Protein backbone atom coordinates (compact mmCIF):
# COMPACT_ATOMS: atom_id res chain seq x y z
CA MET A 1 -3.67 27.61 -50.67
CA ASN A 2 -0.18 29.14 -52.68
CA ARG A 3 2.55 26.99 -54.29
CA ARG A 4 4.63 28.03 -51.38
CA LYS A 5 2.68 26.86 -48.62
CA MET A 6 2.25 23.81 -50.51
CA LEU A 7 5.52 22.53 -50.97
CA TYR A 8 5.89 23.43 -47.46
CA LEU A 9 3.61 21.53 -45.93
CA ILE A 10 4.40 18.59 -48.26
CA SER A 11 7.81 19.36 -47.10
CA THR A 12 6.91 18.98 -43.13
CA LEU A 13 4.68 16.11 -44.07
CA VAL A 14 7.82 14.22 -45.88
CA VAL A 15 10.05 14.94 -42.58
CA VAL A 16 7.73 13.95 -39.44
CA VAL A 17 6.84 10.45 -41.82
CA LEU A 18 10.38 10.03 -41.93
CA PHE A 19 11.39 10.86 -38.02
CA VAL A 20 8.79 8.59 -36.87
CA SER A 21 9.66 5.56 -39.06
CA GLY A 22 13.35 6.11 -38.46
CA TRP A 23 12.24 6.68 -35.07
CA ARG A 24 10.63 3.05 -34.83
CA ILE A 25 13.31 0.86 -36.49
CA THR A 26 16.42 2.63 -34.38
CA ALA A 27 14.28 2.13 -31.63
CA ARG A 28 11.12 -0.23 -30.19
CA SER A 29 11.26 -2.02 -33.24
CA ALA A 30 14.80 -2.76 -33.12
CA TYR A 31 14.38 -5.37 -30.14
CA GLU A 32 13.24 -8.37 -29.57
CA SER A 33 9.86 -8.40 -27.78
CA ALA A 34 8.37 -10.61 -25.14
CA ALA A 35 5.98 -13.09 -27.04
CA TYR A 36 2.26 -13.42 -26.32
CA ASP A 37 -1.02 -14.56 -27.68
CA VAL A 38 -3.96 -11.56 -28.42
CA VAL A 39 -7.24 -13.79 -27.14
CA LYS A 40 -9.59 -10.69 -27.60
CA SER A 41 -9.01 -6.51 -28.79
CA ASP A 42 -10.66 -3.49 -27.59
CA GLY A 43 -9.37 -0.54 -28.42
CA ASP A 44 -6.61 0.34 -25.89
CA PHE A 45 -7.56 -2.65 -24.08
CA GLU A 46 -6.39 -6.66 -24.20
CA LEU A 47 -6.59 -9.76 -23.20
CA ARG A 48 -3.62 -11.86 -23.61
CA GLU A 49 -2.06 -15.18 -23.15
CA TYR A 50 1.83 -14.89 -21.97
CA PRO A 51 4.02 -17.97 -21.71
CA ASP A 52 6.52 -18.38 -19.18
CA LEU A 53 9.11 -15.98 -19.34
CA LYS A 54 12.88 -15.73 -17.76
CA LEU A 55 13.48 -12.27 -16.36
CA ALA A 56 16.69 -10.68 -15.13
CA MET A 57 15.72 -8.57 -12.25
CA THR A 58 16.38 -6.62 -9.09
CA SER A 59 14.57 -4.44 -5.91
CA SER A 60 13.41 -1.17 -7.39
CA GLU A 61 11.44 1.56 -6.19
CA PHE A 62 8.88 3.12 -8.84
CA ASP A 63 10.56 5.15 -11.10
CA ALA A 64 10.30 4.30 -15.15
CA GLN A 65 13.82 5.96 -15.53
CA GLY A 66 14.99 3.38 -12.48
CA LYS A 67 17.00 6.60 -10.92
CA ASP A 68 17.74 4.51 -8.01
CA GLY A 69 19.96 2.32 -9.88
CA SER A 70 18.00 -0.66 -10.48
CA PHE A 71 17.99 0.34 -14.08
CA MET A 72 21.84 0.64 -14.67
CA ARG A 73 21.85 -2.81 -11.86
CA LEU A 74 20.03 -4.90 -14.88
CA PHE A 75 21.93 -3.08 -17.72
CA ARG A 76 25.23 -4.00 -16.74
CA TYR A 77 24.30 -7.10 -15.54
CA ILE A 78 23.26 -7.46 -19.75
CA ASP A 79 26.23 -5.97 -20.57
CA GLY A 80 28.79 -8.15 -19.24
CA ALA A 81 28.17 -8.45 -15.22
CA ASN A 82 27.44 -12.01 -15.26
CA GLN A 83 29.52 -15.26 -15.63
CA GLY A 84 31.37 -16.03 -18.18
CA ALA A 85 31.18 -11.97 -19.07
CA GLN A 86 28.46 -12.85 -22.22
CA LYS A 87 26.85 -10.04 -23.80
CA VAL A 88 22.88 -10.56 -23.24
CA ALA A 89 20.64 -8.68 -25.86
CA MET A 90 18.36 -5.71 -24.92
CA THR A 91 14.70 -6.55 -25.24
CA THR A 92 11.36 -5.22 -24.15
CA PRO A 93 9.57 -4.88 -22.54
CA VAL A 94 11.04 -3.74 -19.29
CA PHE A 95 8.86 -5.02 -16.53
CA MET A 96 8.01 -3.13 -13.15
CA GLU A 97 6.07 -4.32 -9.97
CA PRO A 98 4.98 -1.66 -7.32
CA GLU A 99 5.99 -2.31 -3.52
CA HIS A 100 2.78 -4.57 -2.22
CA ASP A 101 1.64 -6.35 0.69
CA GLN A 102 5.45 -6.01 1.93
CA VAL A 103 7.10 -7.12 -0.99
CA ALA A 104 9.24 -4.94 -2.70
CA GLY A 105 9.07 -3.23 -5.63
CA GLN A 106 10.98 -4.80 -8.72
CA MET A 107 12.19 -4.26 -12.02
CA ALA A 108 12.61 -6.78 -14.41
CA PHE A 109 14.61 -7.29 -18.26
CA VAL A 110 12.97 -10.03 -20.29
CA LEU A 111 15.95 -11.92 -21.19
CA PRO A 112 15.70 -13.10 -24.91
CA GLN A 113 13.62 -16.57 -25.99
CA LYS A 114 17.40 -18.31 -26.98
CA TYR A 115 17.97 -19.40 -22.92
CA ASP A 116 14.74 -21.24 -23.23
CA SER A 117 17.03 -23.94 -24.23
CA GLN A 118 20.65 -22.62 -23.28
CA ALA A 119 21.67 -21.64 -20.21
CA VAL A 120 21.23 -18.29 -18.54
CA PRO A 121 24.60 -16.37 -17.11
CA GLN A 122 24.20 -15.66 -13.90
CA PRO A 123 24.66 -12.59 -12.67
CA VAL A 124 28.36 -11.06 -10.57
CA SER A 125 26.26 -9.18 -8.39
CA GLU A 126 23.61 -10.48 -5.81
CA ALA A 127 21.68 -7.37 -6.25
CA VAL A 128 20.28 -9.24 -9.77
CA GLN A 129 18.80 -12.31 -9.61
CA ILE A 130 17.30 -14.30 -12.23
CA GLN A 131 13.41 -15.66 -12.60
CA GLU A 132 10.56 -17.14 -14.10
CA ARG A 133 7.48 -15.53 -14.91
CA LYS A 134 5.29 -17.55 -15.02
CA GLY A 135 2.74 -17.57 -18.22
CA GLY A 136 -0.57 -16.55 -17.91
CA ARG A 137 -3.65 -14.72 -18.83
CA PHE A 138 -3.63 -11.08 -18.11
CA ALA A 139 -5.52 -8.19 -19.14
CA VAL A 140 -3.29 -5.26 -20.53
CA ILE A 141 -4.28 -1.55 -21.14
CA ARG A 142 -1.82 0.48 -23.88
CA PHE A 143 -1.15 4.26 -23.70
CA SER A 144 1.68 6.65 -24.40
CA GLY A 145 2.66 9.32 -22.78
CA ARG A 146 5.13 9.52 -19.89
CA LEU A 147 5.50 6.45 -17.14
CA ASN A 148 4.84 7.89 -13.60
CA GLN A 149 2.91 7.26 -10.51
CA GLU A 150 -0.02 9.19 -11.93
CA THR A 151 -0.63 7.94 -15.23
CA VAL A 152 -0.37 4.29 -14.20
CA LYS A 153 -2.53 4.60 -11.39
CA ASN A 154 -4.93 6.45 -14.33
CA ALA A 155 -4.64 3.66 -16.53
CA GLU A 156 -4.95 0.85 -13.79
CA ALA A 157 -8.49 2.60 -13.05
CA LYS A 158 -9.30 2.07 -16.54
CA LEU A 159 -8.45 -1.57 -16.80
CA ARG A 160 -10.43 -2.35 -14.05
CA ASP A 161 -12.94 -1.01 -15.29
CA TRP A 162 -13.01 -2.32 -18.50
CA ALA A 163 -12.10 -5.92 -17.05
CA SER A 164 -15.09 -5.77 -14.68
CA GLY A 165 -17.31 -4.95 -17.33
CA ALA A 166 -16.08 -7.94 -19.63
CA GLY A 167 -16.31 -10.03 -16.75
CA LEU A 168 -12.85 -10.98 -16.16
CA VAL A 169 -12.02 -10.90 -12.19
CA CYS A 170 -8.42 -10.07 -12.02
CA ARG A 171 -5.79 -10.12 -9.11
CA ASN A 172 -4.94 -7.09 -6.68
CA GLU A 173 -0.97 -6.97 -8.15
CA VAL A 174 -0.27 -5.05 -11.08
CA GLU A 175 2.54 -5.00 -13.35
CA TYR A 176 4.13 -1.92 -15.64
CA ALA A 177 5.62 -2.39 -18.76
CA GLY A 178 7.87 0.65 -20.64
CA TYR A 179 9.24 -0.26 -24.17
CA ASP A 180 11.15 2.69 -25.32
CA PRO A 181 14.40 4.30 -23.99
CA PRO A 182 13.83 7.53 -21.37
CA TRP A 183 14.49 10.35 -24.35
CA THR A 184 11.69 9.34 -26.59
CA PRO A 185 8.59 11.53 -26.68
CA GLY A 186 5.91 11.10 -24.69
CA PRO A 187 3.55 10.79 -28.06
CA PHE A 188 5.84 8.07 -29.21
CA ARG A 189 6.31 5.77 -26.06
CA ARG A 190 4.40 2.92 -25.89
CA ASN A 191 3.51 2.07 -21.99
CA GLU A 192 1.62 -0.77 -20.17
CA VAL A 193 -0.57 -2.08 -17.41
CA LEU A 194 -1.10 -5.44 -16.89
CA ILE A 195 -3.07 -7.30 -14.47
CA ARG A 196 -3.22 -10.85 -13.82
CA LEU A 197 -6.33 -12.63 -14.28
CA LYS A 198 -7.38 -14.51 -10.95
CA ASP A 199 -9.92 -17.07 -12.16
CA GLU A 200 -8.24 -17.77 -15.66
CA THR A 201 -10.73 -20.46 -16.94
CA SER A 202 -13.56 -17.93 -16.49
CA SER A 203 -12.30 -16.05 -19.76
CA ARG A 204 -11.51 -18.54 -22.03
CA GLN A 205 -13.63 -18.36 -25.16
C-alpha cells in the first residue's frame, strides 16, 4: 500500500470516528434516559428491572415517526402546551404500545426524574394524559435500523424465543422503544422491544 492510500484510509477513519462521537454527544447522549437496572445480559438480550416512570401519553397508530400526529402532540406538551407554559426537557426513550385487546395504541414521552418529587405540569390538550408506568421486570432486545412493523415483529419473535429458553414467562402485551430522532442513520439507531414478565418472582436470581 502506497503512502497516499495509507493517508487516505487514516483520514477516512478519523472522519468516521469524529462523526460517530459527535453524533452520540449531540443526539441520544444529550438527553436524560429512563433509569433501569440490568439483572442479566446476553448479547442483544437483557433482563431489566424498571422503577415506576411518569409518562406523558397520547393515543397513536403504530408509527415510530409519529406521522399520525402523536409525536407532535407530545412535543407541544413539553414545549409549553401545559398549565404554567413550562418547558419540559426531552428524554429517551419514546415508548410505543401497539393496539391490543380493544385498547388503542399509545405513544409516550418519559418525564424527567425531577418530577418524582415535583408537581407535573398538566397538559392543556385532552389528547395528552399524564400516567404512571408501573415498574417491574422486563425482557428486552436491542437492535439498530428502522423501527417499523416488520422489524419489531421480527425482534419480538427473537425476544420471546430467548425468554422462553431462559425460563421467563412473558405477558402477551409488548412495548417498543426508540432512542433517536427520525433523521438518525439506521446503523446508529437504538431500538428496543420490551415485554413485561408475567411471573416476575420466577426470574429473580
